[in-house]
Amino acid sequence: MSKFVPFLVALLVFVVLVTIFYLSAKSHFESYVQELGVFFAESVKGYANYVSLSYFQWSKMYELLSEDRLQEASILFEELKSHFAEVEEVQVLNESGDFDYFKIDSKNGKLHMYFKVYNDDLSDFVSGKLVLAVVDAQKLLGKFGVSQIRISSTGKEFVYGLRCKLNKPVLDTFSIFSSVVLAMGTFLVLQMVRLRIGLSRERKFRKLHEALTQISEYYLKGQNGERIYQLILEKAIEVVPNAQAGSVLLKKQDKYVYVAAVGYDLAELSKIEYSESVQKKWLEKTIKKKSDMVGFNREDEKTLEILKKHGRIEEIMCSLVVPVQIGDEIVLSFNLENFEREDAFDEESLQIAKLFANYVGMVFLKIKQDEQIMQQQRMMEYLYNHDLLTGLLNRRAFEEYGEKLLALAKRERKKVALLFLDLLKFKHINDEHGHEMGDLALKVLGSRLEKVFRESDVVARFGGDEFVALLYDCDGNNLAQLLNRVFQIVEEPVRLDDKTFQVGVNIGVAIYPDDAQELDQLIRLADMAMYYAKKKGLKYAIASEIETGL
């Protein structure tokens, strides 16, 4: 075999693996952008709704624009920009719009939000005029906790006509590292073929090749990391000359623990924790003899007893230790032992053991990457379903859970009450003390509402100072008691820093199936009942009583 063949084959393996990782990462990115687009679109709608509620459903703004007092309106626009840092520009357009409250599109990588201007009770709006707010889409991504992509003039289609790119290369360090390790493994295997001497070397090569092939197949299938530590150790003991037993120690937080063992009782060894200082001393010498094993100070009599009884340290004649270092940190150690000879391991054994140790290191990196991906997915799921300010469900999640709750109520023939809550005197907090103070007050009130409802109920923030709740199996007595509790906790003073605020609430109620059988109809009727209560100076109103004229 030519001396260039191992290099060329290893290079081919590297290219093939990089291609596979690239195509996989590209597919994952496209799926991620699609999911993120749904979340971002809903979040932008909520943001625009909050801006509309704060400034464009306001009689003061309505009067200024109706009377063309644009100079005074510009002062309020500057205030809006200070409260909503993502808004770069606000201007009045002499146009009409075919939408209810706002419309969203984009231009040159910026979001364009067009607003109609209403009076306080939404009975009229300024005709022939719209307000355009130009919003930095990248800053809005940051506000919503999204850091993995950036808005770009080119790239993958996103939402509202925007395009985006990843903030990091499609091929990450882990993919390159894995490809390099596998290519190096192939290179080393082929080098052993080229340099083998006699039948013994050929048998070793076949065993090593089979072991590495099985490990690679298991690894590429994405099997459980803890199990693959054990598999790699078992294959290493089969292949490394004179290896009869072994273990793998993994760093977890600031301790090293056993995660794999052959020839020992792993359940007992896993009770042992080594400090970084003890492990550092253990790794100072790669090949250890019996005297090194018995004389090593483990600083713990209990640990020593476990090792004597379940780790067979008094029987070990020779030990081979290979650390795996990632960056400046030793993340694990690979240990192989022999019970018969003090000279059992040599340089050849060490090189083969290092190859297996590198595979263990690669598994460690994969597990870490999987943990990060799972954490990001959990965070994305939370952000997709929850209001960023209060932590309550958002409108999209409320509608999803609400449909399921109504379906359950239909099967079990139960009643469900839908409550539409609108805070009183809350706009005063925003106007007098700023939106930051208003946001803090909303957090407090959202937390109170979450605690007052039952576990079987569903409560959400619809945007601005509006909340909605679904109460399962709720009769008249339960409803009356719960409404009283809601009024008590909302009207309890909100204390923030050295300020105290007093707010109230109007509540509209619609009952399934008496008032309506569809969720959107229940929301609409409860909303109407809430406005009726507000108009009549009542704390709450029930949709059926309004319809019957009571």
Short mmCIF file of C-alpha atoms in Angstrom, two decimals, residues 17 78 90 102 124 172 230 289 299 347 410 418 539 544:
data_model
loop_
_atom_site.label_atom_id
_atom_site.label_comp_id
_atom_site.label_asym_id
_atom_site.label_seq_id
_atom_site.Cartn_x
_atom_site.Cartn_y
_atom_site.Cartn_z
CA LEU A 17 -18.47 13.96 6.99
CA GLU A 78 -40.53 61.52 20.95
CA VAL A 90 -42.52 58.13 13.89
CA PHE A 102 -52.56 48.46 12.91
CA ASP A 124 -64.10 57.00 16.37
CA ASP A 172 -19.85 24.70 14.18
CA GLN A 230 -19.59 2.13 28.21
CA LYS A 289 2.57 0.14 38.37
CA GLU A 299 -7.57 11.71 50.85
CA GLU A 347 3.72 3.00 23.69
CA LYS A 410 -68.35 19.25 25.97
CA LEU A 418 -64.71 33.04 30.34
CA LYS A 539 -67.52 46.09 38.45
CA SER A 544 -76.59 36.71 29.20
#
